[in-house]
Tab-separated table of C-alpha atoms in Angstrom:
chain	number	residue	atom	x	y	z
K	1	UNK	CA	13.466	-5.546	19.299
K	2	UNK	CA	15.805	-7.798	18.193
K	3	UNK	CA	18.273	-10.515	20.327
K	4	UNK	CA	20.328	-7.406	20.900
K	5	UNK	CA	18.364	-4.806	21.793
K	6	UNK	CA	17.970	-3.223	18.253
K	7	UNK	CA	14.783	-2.129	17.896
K	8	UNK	CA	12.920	-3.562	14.354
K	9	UNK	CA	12.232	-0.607	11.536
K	10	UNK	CA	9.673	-1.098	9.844
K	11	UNK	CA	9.136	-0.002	6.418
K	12	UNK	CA	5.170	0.128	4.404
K	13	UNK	CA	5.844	-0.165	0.627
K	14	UNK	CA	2.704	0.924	-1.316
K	15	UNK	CA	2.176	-0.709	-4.522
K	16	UNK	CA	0.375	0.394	-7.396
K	17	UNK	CA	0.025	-2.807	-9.580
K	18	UNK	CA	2.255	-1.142	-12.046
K	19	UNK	CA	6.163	-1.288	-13.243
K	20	UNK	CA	6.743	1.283	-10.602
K	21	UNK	CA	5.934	-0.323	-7.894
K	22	UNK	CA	9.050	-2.709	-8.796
K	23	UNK	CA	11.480	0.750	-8.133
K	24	UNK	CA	9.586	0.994	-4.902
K	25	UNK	CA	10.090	-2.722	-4.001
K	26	UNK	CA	14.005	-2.505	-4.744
K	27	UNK	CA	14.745	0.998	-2.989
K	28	UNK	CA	13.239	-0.450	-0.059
K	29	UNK	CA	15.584	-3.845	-0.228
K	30	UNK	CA	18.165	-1.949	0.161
K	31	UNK	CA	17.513	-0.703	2.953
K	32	UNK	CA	16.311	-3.733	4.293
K	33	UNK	CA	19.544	-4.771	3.495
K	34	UNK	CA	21.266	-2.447	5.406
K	35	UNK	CA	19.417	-2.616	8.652
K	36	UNK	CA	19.729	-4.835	11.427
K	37	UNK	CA	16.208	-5.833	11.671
K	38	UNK	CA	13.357	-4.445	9.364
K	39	UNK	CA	10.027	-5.861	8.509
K	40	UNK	CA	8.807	-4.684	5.095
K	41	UNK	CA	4.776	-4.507	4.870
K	42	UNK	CA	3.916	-4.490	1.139
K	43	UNK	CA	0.747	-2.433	0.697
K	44	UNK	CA	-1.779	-2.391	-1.858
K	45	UNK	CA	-4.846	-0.203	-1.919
K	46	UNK	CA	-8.160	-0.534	-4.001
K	47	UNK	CA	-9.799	3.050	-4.350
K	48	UNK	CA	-13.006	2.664	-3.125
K	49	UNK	CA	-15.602	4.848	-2.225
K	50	UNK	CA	-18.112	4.504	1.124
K	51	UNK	CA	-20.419	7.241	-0.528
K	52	UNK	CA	-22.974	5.473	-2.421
K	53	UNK	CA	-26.344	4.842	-1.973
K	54	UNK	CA	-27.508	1.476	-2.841
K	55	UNK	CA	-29.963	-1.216	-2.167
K	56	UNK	CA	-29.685	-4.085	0.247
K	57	UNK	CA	-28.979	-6.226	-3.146
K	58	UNK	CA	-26.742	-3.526	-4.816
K	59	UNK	CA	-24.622	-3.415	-1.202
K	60	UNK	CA	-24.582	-7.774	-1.096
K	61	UNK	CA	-23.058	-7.325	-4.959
K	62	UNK	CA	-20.655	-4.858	-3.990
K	63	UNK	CA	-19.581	-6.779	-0.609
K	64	UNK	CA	-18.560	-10.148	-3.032
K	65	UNK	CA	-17.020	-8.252	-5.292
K	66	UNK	CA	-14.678	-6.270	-2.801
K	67	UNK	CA	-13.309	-9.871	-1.587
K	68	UNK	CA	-13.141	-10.651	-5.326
K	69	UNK	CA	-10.845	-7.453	-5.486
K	70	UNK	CA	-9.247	-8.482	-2.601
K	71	UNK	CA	-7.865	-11.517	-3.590
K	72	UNK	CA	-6.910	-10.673	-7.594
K	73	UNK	CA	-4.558	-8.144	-5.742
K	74	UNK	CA	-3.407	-10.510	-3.267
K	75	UNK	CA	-2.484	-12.881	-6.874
K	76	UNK	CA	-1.516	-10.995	-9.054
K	77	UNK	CA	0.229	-7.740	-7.397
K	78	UNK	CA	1.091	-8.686	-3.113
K	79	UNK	CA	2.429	-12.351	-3.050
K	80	UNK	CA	4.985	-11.860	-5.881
K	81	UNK	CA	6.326	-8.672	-4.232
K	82	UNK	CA	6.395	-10.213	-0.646
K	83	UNK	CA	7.519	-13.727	-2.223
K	84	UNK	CA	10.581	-11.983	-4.026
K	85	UNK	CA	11.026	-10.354	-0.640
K	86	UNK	CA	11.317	-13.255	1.274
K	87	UNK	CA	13.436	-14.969	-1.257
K	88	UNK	CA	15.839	-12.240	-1.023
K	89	UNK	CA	15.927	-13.535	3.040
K	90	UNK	CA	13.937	-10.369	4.149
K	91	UNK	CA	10.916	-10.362	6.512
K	92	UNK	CA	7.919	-9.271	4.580
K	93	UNK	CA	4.218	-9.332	4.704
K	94	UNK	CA	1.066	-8.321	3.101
K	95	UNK	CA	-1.877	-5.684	3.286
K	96	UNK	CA	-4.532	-5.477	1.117
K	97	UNK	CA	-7.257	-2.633	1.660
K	98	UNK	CA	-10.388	-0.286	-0.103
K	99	UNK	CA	-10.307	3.107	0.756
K	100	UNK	CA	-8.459	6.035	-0.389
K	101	UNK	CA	-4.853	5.364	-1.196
K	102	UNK	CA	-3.692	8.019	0.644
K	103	UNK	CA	-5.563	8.078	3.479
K	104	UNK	CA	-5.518	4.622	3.917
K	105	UNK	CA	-1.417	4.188	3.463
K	106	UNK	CA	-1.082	6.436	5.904
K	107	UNK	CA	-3.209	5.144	8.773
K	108	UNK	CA	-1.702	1.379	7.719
K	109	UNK	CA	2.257	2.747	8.245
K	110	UNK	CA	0.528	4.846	11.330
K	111	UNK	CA	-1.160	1.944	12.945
K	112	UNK	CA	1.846	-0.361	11.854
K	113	UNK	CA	4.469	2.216	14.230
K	114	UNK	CA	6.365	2.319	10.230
K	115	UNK	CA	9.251	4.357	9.707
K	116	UNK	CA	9.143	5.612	6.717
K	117	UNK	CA	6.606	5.229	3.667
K	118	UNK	CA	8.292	4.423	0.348
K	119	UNK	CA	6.160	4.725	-3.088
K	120	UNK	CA	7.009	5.160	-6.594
K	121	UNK	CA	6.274	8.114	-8.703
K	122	UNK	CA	3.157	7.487	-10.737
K	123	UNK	CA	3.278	8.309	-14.530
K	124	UNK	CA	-0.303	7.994	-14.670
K	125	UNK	CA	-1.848	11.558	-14.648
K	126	UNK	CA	-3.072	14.109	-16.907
K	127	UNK	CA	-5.553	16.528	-16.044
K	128	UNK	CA	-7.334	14.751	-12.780
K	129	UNK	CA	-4.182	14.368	-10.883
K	130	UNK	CA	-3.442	18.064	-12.119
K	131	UNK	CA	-6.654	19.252	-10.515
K	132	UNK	CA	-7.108	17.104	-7.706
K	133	UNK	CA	-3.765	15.631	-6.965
K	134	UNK	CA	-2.391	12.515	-7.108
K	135	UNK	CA	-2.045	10.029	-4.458
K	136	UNK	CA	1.378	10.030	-3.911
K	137	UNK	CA	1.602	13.745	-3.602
K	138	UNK	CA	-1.813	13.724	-0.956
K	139	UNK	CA	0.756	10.954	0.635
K	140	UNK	CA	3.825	13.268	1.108
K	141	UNK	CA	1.554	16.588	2.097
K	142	UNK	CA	-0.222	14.393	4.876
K	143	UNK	CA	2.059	11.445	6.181
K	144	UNK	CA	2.059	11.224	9.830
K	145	UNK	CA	5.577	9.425	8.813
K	146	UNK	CA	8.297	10.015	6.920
K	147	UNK	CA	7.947	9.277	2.857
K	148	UNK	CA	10.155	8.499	0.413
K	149	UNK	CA	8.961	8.747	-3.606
K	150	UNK	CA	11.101	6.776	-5.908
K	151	UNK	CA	11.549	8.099	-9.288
């Protein structure tokens, strides 16, 4: 809540490394802008599968390498978008996970108590998204929250 009894939206902003992301980033500045009191959590999610079977050595490798993965993100994609946020005089922070990028969006904004989602339209695709579905449409079929794709 804020000093006046508005109560603090909250918006999760998945990123995708890509161009995109930056439409995502900018629709939900605006309505940052437009709010009394929002917090914008900038999310960015690593696709990583738990099903493997590996040694004790293979499953040490892999452990160092997801905090390797971890931070590049954090880098290179997170603190630019939440530093631009902040610039812009918005409140903003950063989550970076593994997991399934829709699954794991949606128990972030879930967890969080978000409003609404907001993601870009991927242009990545062909015919694995085609088959399978891509994450942004496994996002908007299984939300427990509102979400908004930017084209």
């Amino acid at each position: 809540m804020t000093e006046n009894g508005d109560k603090t939206i909250k918006l999760v902003i998945g990123l995708d490394g890509q161009s995109s992301g930056e439409k995502a980033l900018e629709f939900a500045k605006s309505i940052a802008a437009n709010s009394a009191s929002c917090e914008l959590i900038v999310v960015y999610v690593i696709e990583w599968s738990p099903f493997s079977f590996q040694t004790a050595e293979e499953n040490a490798q892999r452990h160092k390498r997801r905090e390797e993965e971890i931070s590049i993100a954090m880098e290179r994609v997170v603190d630019p978008a939440v530093a631009s946020l902040k610039k812009a005089g918005l409140t903003a922070r950063a989550i970076v996970r593994h997991g399934d990028v829709a699954d794991t969006i949606d128990n972030i904004a879930h967890s969080e108590g978000a409003s609404q989602i907001i993601v870009a339209r991927s242009s990545a695709g062909g015919i694995t998204s085609r088959l399978f579905g891509s994450s942004t449409a496994n996002l908007v079929m299984n939300a427990r929250v509102p979400v908004t794709v930017v084209a």
